[in-house]
PDB file of C-alpha atoms in Angstrom:
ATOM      1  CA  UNK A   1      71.855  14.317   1.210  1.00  0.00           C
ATOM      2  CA  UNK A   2      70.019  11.723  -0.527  1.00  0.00           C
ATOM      3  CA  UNK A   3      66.641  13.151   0.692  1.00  0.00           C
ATOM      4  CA  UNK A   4      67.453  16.615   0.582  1.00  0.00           C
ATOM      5  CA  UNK A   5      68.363  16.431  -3.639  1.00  0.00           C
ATOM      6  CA  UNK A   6      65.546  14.764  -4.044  1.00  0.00           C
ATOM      7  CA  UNK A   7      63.301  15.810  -6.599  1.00  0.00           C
ATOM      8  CA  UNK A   8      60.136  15.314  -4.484  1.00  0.00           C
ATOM      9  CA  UNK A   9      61.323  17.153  -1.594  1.00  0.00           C
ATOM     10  CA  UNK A  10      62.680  20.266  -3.627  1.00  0.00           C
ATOM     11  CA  UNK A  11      59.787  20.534  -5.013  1.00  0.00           C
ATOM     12  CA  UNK A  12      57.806  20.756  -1.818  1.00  0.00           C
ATOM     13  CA  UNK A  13      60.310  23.031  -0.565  1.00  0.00           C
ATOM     14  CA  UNK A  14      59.860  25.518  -3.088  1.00  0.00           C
ATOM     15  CA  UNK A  15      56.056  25.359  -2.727  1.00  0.00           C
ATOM     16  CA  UNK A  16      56.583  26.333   0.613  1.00  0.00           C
ATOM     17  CA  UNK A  17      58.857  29.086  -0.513  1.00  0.00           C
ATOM     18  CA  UNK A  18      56.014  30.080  -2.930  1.00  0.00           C
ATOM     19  CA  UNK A  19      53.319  29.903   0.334  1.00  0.00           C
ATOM     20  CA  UNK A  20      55.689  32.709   2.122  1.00  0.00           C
ATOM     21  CA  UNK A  21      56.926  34.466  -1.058  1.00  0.00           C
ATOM     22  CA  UNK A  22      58.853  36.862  -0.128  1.00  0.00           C
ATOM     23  CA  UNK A  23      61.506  39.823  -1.769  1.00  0.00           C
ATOM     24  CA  UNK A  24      64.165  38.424  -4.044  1.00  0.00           C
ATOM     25  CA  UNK A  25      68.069  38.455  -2.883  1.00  0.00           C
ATOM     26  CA  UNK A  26      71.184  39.208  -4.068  1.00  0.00           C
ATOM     27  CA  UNK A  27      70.157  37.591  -8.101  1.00  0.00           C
ATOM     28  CA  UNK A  28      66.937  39.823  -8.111  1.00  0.00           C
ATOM     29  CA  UNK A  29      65.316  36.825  -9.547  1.00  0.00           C
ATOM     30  CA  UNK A  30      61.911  36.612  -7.846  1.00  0.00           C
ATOM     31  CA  UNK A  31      59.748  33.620  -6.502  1.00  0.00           C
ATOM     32  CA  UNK A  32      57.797  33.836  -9.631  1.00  0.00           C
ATOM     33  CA  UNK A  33      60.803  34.119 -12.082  1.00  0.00           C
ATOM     34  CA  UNK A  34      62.001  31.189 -10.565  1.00  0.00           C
ATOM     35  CA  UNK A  35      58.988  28.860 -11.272  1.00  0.00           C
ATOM     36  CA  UNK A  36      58.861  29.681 -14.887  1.00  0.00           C
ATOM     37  CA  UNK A  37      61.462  27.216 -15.011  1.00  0.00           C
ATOM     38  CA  UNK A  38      60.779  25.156 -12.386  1.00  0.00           C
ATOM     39  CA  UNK A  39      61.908  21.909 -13.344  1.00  0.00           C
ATOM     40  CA  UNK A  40      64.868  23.239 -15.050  1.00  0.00           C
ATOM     41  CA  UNK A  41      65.736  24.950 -12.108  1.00  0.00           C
ATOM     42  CA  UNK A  42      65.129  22.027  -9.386  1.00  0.00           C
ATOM     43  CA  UNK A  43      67.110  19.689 -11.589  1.00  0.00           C
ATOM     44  CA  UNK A  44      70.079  21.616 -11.705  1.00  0.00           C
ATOM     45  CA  UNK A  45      69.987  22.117  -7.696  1.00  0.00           C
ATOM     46  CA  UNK A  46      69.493  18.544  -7.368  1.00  0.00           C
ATOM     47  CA  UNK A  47      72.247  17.753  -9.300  1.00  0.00           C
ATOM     48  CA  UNK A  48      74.932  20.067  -7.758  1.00  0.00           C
ATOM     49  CA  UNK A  49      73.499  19.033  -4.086  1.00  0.00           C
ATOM     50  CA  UNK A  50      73.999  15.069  -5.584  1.00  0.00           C
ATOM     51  CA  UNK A  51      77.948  16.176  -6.903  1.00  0.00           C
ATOM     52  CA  UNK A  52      79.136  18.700  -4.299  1.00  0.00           C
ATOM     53  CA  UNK A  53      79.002  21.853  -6.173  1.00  0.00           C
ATOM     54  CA  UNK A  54      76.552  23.906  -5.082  1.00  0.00           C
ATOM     55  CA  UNK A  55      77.439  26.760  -3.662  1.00  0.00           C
ATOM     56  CA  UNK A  56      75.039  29.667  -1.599  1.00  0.00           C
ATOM     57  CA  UNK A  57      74.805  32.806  -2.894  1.00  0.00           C
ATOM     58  CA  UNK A  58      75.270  35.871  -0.394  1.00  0.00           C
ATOM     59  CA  UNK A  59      72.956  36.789   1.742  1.00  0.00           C
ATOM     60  CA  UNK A  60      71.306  40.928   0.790  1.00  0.00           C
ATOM     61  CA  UNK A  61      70.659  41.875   4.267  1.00  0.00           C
ATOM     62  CA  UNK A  62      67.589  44.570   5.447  1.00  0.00           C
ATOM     63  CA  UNK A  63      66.831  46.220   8.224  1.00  0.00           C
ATOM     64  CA  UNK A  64      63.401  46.166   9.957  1.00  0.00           C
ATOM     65  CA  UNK A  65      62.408  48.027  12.965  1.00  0.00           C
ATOM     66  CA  UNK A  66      61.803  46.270  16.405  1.00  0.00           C
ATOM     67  CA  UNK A  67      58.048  46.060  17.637  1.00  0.00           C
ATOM     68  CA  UNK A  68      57.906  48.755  20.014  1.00  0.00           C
ATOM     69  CA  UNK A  69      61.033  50.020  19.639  1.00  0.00           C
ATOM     70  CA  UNK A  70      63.140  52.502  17.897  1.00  0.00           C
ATOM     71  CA  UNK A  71      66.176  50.016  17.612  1.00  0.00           C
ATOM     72  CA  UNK A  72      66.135  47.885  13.933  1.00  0.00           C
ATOM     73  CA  UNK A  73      67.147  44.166  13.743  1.00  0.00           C
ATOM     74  CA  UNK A  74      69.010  42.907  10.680  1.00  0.00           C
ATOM     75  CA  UNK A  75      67.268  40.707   8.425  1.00  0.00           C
ATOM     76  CA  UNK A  76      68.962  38.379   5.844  1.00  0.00           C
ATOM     77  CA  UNK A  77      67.655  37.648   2.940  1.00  0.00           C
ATOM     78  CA  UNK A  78      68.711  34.540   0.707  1.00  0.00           C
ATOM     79  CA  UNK A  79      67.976  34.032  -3.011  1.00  0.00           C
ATOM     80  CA  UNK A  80      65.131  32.250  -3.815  1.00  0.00           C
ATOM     81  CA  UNK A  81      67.174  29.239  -5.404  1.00  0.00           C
ATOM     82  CA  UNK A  82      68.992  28.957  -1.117  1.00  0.00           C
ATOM     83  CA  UNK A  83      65.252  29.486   0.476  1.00  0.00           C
ATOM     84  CA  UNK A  84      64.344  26.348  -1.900  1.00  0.00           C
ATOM     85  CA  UNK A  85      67.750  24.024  -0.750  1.00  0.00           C
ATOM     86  CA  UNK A  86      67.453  25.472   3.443  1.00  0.00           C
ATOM     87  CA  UNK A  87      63.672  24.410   3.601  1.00  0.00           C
ATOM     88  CA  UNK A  88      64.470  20.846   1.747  1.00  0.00           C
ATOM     89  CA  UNK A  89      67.666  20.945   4.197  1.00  0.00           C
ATOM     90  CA  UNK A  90      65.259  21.817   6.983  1.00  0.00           C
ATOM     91  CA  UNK A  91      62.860  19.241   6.060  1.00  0.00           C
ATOM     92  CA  UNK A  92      65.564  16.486   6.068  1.00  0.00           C
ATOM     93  CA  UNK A  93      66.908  17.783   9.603  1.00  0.00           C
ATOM     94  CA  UNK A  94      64.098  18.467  11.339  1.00  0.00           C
ATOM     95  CA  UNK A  95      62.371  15.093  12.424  1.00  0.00           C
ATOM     96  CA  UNK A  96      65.713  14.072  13.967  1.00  0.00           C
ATOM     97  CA  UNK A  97      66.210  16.510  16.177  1.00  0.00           C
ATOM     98  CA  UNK A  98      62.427  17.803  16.942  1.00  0.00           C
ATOM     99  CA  UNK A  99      62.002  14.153  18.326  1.00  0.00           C
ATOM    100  CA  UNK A 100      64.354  14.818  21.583  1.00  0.00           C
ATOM    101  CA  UNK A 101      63.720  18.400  21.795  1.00  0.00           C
ATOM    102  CA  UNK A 102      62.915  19.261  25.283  1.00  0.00           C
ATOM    103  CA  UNK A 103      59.049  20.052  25.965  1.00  0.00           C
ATOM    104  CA  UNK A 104      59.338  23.528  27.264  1.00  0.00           C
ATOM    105  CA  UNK A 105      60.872  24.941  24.061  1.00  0.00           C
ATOM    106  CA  UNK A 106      57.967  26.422  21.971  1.00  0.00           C
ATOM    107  CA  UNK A 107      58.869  28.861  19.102  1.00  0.00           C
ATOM    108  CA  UNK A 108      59.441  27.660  15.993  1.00  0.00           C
ATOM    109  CA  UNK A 109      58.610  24.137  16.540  1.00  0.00           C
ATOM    110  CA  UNK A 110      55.547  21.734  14.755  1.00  0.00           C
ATOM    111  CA  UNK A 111      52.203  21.913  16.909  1.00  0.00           C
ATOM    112  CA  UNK A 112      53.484  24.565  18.709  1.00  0.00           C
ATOM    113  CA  UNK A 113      53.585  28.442  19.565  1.00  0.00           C
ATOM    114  CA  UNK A 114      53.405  31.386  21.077  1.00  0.00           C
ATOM    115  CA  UNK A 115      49.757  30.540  22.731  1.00  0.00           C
ATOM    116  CA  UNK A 116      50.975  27.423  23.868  1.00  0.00           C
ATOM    117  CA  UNK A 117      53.860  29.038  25.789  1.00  0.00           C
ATOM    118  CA  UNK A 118      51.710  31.638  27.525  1.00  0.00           C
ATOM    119  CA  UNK A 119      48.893  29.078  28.691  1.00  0.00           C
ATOM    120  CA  UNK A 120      51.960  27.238  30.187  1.00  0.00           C
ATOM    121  CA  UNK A 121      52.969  30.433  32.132  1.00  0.00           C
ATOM    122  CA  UNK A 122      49.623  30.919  33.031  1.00  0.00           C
ATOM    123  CA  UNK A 123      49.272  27.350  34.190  1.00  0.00           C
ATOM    124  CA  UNK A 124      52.194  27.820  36.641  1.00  0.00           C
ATOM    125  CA  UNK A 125      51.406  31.061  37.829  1.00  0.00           C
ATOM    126  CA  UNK A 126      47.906  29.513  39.071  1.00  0.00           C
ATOM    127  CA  UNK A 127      49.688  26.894  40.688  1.00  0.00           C
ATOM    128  CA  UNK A 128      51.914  29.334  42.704  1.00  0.00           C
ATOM    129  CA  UNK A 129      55.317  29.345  40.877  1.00  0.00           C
ATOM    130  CA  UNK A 130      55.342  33.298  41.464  1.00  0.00           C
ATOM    131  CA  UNK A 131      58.759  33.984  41.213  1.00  0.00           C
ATOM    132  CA  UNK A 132      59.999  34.671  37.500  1.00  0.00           C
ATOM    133  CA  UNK A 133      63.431  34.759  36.053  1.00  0.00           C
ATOM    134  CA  UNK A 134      62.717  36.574  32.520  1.00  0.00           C
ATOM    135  CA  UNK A 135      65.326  36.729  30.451  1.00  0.00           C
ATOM    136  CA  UNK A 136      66.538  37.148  26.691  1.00  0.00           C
ATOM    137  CA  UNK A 137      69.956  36.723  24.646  1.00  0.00           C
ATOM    138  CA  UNK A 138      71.021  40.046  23.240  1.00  0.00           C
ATOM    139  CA  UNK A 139      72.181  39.241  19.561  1.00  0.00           C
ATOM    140  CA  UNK A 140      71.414  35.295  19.824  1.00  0.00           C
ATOM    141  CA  UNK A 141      71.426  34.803  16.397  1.00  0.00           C
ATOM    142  CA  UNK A 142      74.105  36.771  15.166  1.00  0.00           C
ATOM    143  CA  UNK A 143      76.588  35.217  18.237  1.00  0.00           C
ATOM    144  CA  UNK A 144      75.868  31.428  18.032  1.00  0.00           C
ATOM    145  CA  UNK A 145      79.751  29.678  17.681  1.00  0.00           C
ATOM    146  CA  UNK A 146      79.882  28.005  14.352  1.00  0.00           C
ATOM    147  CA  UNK A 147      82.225  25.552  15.748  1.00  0.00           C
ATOM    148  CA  UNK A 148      79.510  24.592  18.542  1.00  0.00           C
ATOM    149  CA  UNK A 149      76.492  24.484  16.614  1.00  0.00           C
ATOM    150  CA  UNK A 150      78.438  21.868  14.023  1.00  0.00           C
ATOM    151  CA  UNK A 151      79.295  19.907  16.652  1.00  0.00           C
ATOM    152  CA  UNK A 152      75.697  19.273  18.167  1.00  0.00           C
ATOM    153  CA  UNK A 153      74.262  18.860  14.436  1.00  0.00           C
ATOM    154  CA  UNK A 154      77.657  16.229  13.999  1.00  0.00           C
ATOM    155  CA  UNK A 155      75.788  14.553  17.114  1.00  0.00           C
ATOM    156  CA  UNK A 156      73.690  13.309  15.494  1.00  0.00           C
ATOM    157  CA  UNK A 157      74.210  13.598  11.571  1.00  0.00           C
ATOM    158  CA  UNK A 158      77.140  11.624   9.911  1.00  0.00           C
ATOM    159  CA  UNK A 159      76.379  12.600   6.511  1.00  0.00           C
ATOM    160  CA  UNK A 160      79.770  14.884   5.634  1.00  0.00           C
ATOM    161  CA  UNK A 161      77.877  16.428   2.595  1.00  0.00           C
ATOM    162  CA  UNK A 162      75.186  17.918   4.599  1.00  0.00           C
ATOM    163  CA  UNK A 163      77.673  19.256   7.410  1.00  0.00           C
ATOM    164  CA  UNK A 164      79.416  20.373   4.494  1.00  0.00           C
ATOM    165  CA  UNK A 165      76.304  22.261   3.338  1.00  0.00           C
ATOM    166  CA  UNK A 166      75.434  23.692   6.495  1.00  0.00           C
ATOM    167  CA  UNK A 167      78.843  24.936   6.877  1.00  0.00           C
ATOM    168  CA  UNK A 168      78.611  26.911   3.691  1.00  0.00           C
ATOM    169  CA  UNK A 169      74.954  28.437   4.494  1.00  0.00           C
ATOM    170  CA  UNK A 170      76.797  29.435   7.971  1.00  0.00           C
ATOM    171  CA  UNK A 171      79.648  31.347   6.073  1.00  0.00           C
ATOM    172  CA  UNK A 172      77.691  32.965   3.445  1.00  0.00           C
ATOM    173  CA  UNK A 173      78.726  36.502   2.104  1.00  0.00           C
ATOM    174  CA  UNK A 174      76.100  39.051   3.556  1.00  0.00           C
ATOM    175  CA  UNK A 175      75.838  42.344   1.524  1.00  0.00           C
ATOM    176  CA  UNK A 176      74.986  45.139   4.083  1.00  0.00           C
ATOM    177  CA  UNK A 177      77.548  47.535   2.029  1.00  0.00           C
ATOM    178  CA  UNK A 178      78.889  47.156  -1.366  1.00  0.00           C
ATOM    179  CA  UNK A 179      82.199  44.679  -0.490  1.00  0.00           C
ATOM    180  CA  UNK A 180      80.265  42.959   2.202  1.00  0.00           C
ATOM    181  CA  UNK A 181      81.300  40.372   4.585  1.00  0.00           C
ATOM    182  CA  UNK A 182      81.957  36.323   5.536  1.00  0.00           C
ATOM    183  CA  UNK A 183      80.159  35.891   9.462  1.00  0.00           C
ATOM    184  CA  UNK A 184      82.975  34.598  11.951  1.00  0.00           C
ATOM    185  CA  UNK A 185      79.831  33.454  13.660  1.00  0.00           C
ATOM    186  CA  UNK A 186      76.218  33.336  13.926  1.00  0.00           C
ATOM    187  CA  UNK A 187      72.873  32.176  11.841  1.00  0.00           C
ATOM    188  CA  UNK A 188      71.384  35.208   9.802  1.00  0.00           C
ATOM    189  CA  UNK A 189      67.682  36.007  10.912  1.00  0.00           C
ATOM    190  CA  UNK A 190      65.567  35.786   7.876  1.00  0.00           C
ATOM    191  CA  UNK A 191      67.468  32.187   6.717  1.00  0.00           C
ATOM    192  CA  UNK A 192      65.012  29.261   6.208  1.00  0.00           C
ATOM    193  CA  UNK A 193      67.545  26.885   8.538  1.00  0.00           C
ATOM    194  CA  UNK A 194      67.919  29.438  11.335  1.00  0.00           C
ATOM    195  CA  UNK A 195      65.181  28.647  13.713  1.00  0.00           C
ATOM    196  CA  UNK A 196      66.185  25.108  13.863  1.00  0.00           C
ATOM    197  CA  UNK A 197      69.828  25.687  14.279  1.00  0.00           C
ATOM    198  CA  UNK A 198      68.837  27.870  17.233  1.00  0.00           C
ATOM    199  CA  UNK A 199      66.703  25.476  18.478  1.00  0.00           C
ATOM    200  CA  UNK A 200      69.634  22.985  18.112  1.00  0.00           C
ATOM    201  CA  UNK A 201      72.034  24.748  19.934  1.00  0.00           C
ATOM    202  CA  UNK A 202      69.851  26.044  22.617  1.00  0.00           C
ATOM    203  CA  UNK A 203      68.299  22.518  23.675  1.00  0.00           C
ATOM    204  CA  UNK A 204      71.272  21.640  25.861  1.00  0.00           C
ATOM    205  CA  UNK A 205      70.413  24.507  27.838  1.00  0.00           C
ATOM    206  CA  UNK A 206      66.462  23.365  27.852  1.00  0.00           C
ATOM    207  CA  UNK A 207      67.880  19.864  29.041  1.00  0.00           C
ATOM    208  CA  UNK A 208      69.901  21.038  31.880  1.00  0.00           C
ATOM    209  CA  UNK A 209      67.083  22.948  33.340  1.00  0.00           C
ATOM    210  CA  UNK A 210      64.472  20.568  32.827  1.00  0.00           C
ATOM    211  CA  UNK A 211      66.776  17.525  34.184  1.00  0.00           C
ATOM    212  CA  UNK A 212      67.685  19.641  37.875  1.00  0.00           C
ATOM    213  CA  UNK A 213      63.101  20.203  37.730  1.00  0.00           C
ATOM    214  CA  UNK A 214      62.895  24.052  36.940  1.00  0.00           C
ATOM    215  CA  UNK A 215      59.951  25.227  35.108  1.00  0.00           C
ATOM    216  CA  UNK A 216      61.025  27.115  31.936  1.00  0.00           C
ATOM    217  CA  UNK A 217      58.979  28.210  28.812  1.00  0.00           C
ATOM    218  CA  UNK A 218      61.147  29.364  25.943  1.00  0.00           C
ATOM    219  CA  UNK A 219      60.386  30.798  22.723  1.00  0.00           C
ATOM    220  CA  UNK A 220      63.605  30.917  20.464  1.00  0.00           C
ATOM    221  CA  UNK A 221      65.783  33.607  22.336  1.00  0.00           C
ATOM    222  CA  UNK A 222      63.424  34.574  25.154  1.00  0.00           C
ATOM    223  CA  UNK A 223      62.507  32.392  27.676  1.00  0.00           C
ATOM    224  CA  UNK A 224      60.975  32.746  31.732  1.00  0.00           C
ATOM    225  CA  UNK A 225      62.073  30.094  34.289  1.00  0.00           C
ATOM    226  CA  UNK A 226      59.185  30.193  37.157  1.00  0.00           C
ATOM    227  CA  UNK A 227      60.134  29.280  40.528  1.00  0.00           C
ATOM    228  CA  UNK A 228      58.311  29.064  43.808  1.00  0.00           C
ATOM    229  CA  UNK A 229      60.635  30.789  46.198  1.00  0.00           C
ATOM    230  CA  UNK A 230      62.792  33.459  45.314  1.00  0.00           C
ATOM    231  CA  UNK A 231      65.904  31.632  46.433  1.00  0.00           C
ATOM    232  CA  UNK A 232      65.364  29.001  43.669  1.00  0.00           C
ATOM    233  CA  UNK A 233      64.709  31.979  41.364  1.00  0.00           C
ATOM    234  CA  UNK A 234      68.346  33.271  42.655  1.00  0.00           C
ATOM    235  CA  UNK A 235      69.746  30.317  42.315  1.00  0.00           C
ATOM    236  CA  UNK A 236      68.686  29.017  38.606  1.00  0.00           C
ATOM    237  CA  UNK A 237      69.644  32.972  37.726  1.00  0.00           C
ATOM    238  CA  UNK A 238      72.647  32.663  38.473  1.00  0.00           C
ATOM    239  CA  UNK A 239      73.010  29.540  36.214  1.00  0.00           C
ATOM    240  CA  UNK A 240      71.782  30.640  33.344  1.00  0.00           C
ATOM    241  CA  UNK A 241      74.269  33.161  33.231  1.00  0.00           C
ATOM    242  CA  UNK A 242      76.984  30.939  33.510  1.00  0.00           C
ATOM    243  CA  UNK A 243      75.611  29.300  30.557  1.00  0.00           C
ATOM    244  CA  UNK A 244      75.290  32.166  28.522  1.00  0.00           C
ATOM    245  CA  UNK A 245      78.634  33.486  29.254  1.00  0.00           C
ATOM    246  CA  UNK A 246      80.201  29.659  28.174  1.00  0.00           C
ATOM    247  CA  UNK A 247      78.160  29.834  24.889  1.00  0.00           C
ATOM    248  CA  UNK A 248      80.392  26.461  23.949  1.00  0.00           C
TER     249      UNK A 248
END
């Protein structure tokens, strides 16, 4: 928590805020409202992360239509004053678990992305692995167990104010009508800190396949295991669904 209220690394995070802009949430106070007190403003956050009492606001959710579909995806969208605290969060999280992610998970990672994934699959496929499990998690980020994803951040971070934190950006109020609701479960899409927690909860799964050898390219929620023979293809199938039906 040390790193994450400090004044230095707020203050990047909210230039990275700036970079992306962005609509304002729940407050209606904007990215550039915001910085006309800058200081003022990163002081105070640093100084209820440092005692304990800052507390998210809720989350105005939005929905945006699906690329080449007619279905819409729900989009949460955090006041400016929570995109600042998730990214210096993020920042503070990030190089401890990107350092044992497995190799074959692409989205939303440093150095890395979508063109990296496909010249992967294209590698493969030129080297006869012509066999392709293709799959992707209906509603991952809306159905991730709170209690899980805790537990594999608590793997690995002992600081109880930052679990503490995490907790309370995972429980945040989301205003899709006018009482709104607290999520049972799940990382809103749109959140600064989702992307890594779905990295972070997903990477057990990335380990177990690459540890038994199969070939898999994943980019957050959809991913393609290549095989050689269709009984391996079968096989690690049949797998992955047992996974996916555990989600513990």
């Amino acid at each position: 928590m040390d790193k994450v209220s400090a004044l230095p690394t707020l203050r990047q995070a909210f230039a990275r805020v700036k970079a992306n802009d962005g609509a304002a949430g729940v407050d209606h106070v904007t990215v550039a409202e915001f910085e006309h007190h800058l200081e003022a403003n990163l002081e105070k956050l640093a100084r209820e992360l440092r005692e304990g009492s800052y507390r998210p606001q809720a989350i105005r959710r939005h929905w945006i239509r699906k690329l080449g579909s007619p279905e819409k995806r729900p989009l949460g969208i955090p006041t400016v004053r929570d995109r600042v605290v998730q990214t210096a969060l993020r920042a503070g999280l990030e190089p401890i678990f990107e350092r044992d992610f497995a190799a074959q998970s692409y989205g939303f990672r440093p150095n890395r992305g979508c063109k990296d994934a496909l010249r992967r699959v294209d590698t493969l496929l030129k080297e006869g692995y012509s066999w392709v499990v293709d799959a992707d998690l209906k509603s991952y980020f809306d159905t991730i167990p709170h209690s899980a994803l805790i537990h594999r951040v608590k793997e690995k971070v002992a600081d109880g104010r930052v679990l503490e934190l995490l907790a309370a950006f995972l429980t945040q109020k989301v205003m899709g009508t006018a009482e709104g609701w607290v999520p049972e479960e799940g990382t809103p899409q749109g959140a600064v800190i989702s992307p890594l927690l779905s990295n972070i909860y997903l990477d057990p799964l990335d380990q177990q396949m690459a540890k038994q050898g199969y070939e898999m390219i994943r980019y957050a929620d959809d991913f393609v295991i290549l095989c050689r023979r269709e009984a391996e293809a079968q096989a690690v199938r049949s797998e992955v669904q047992a996974w996916t039906a555990r989600r513990d």
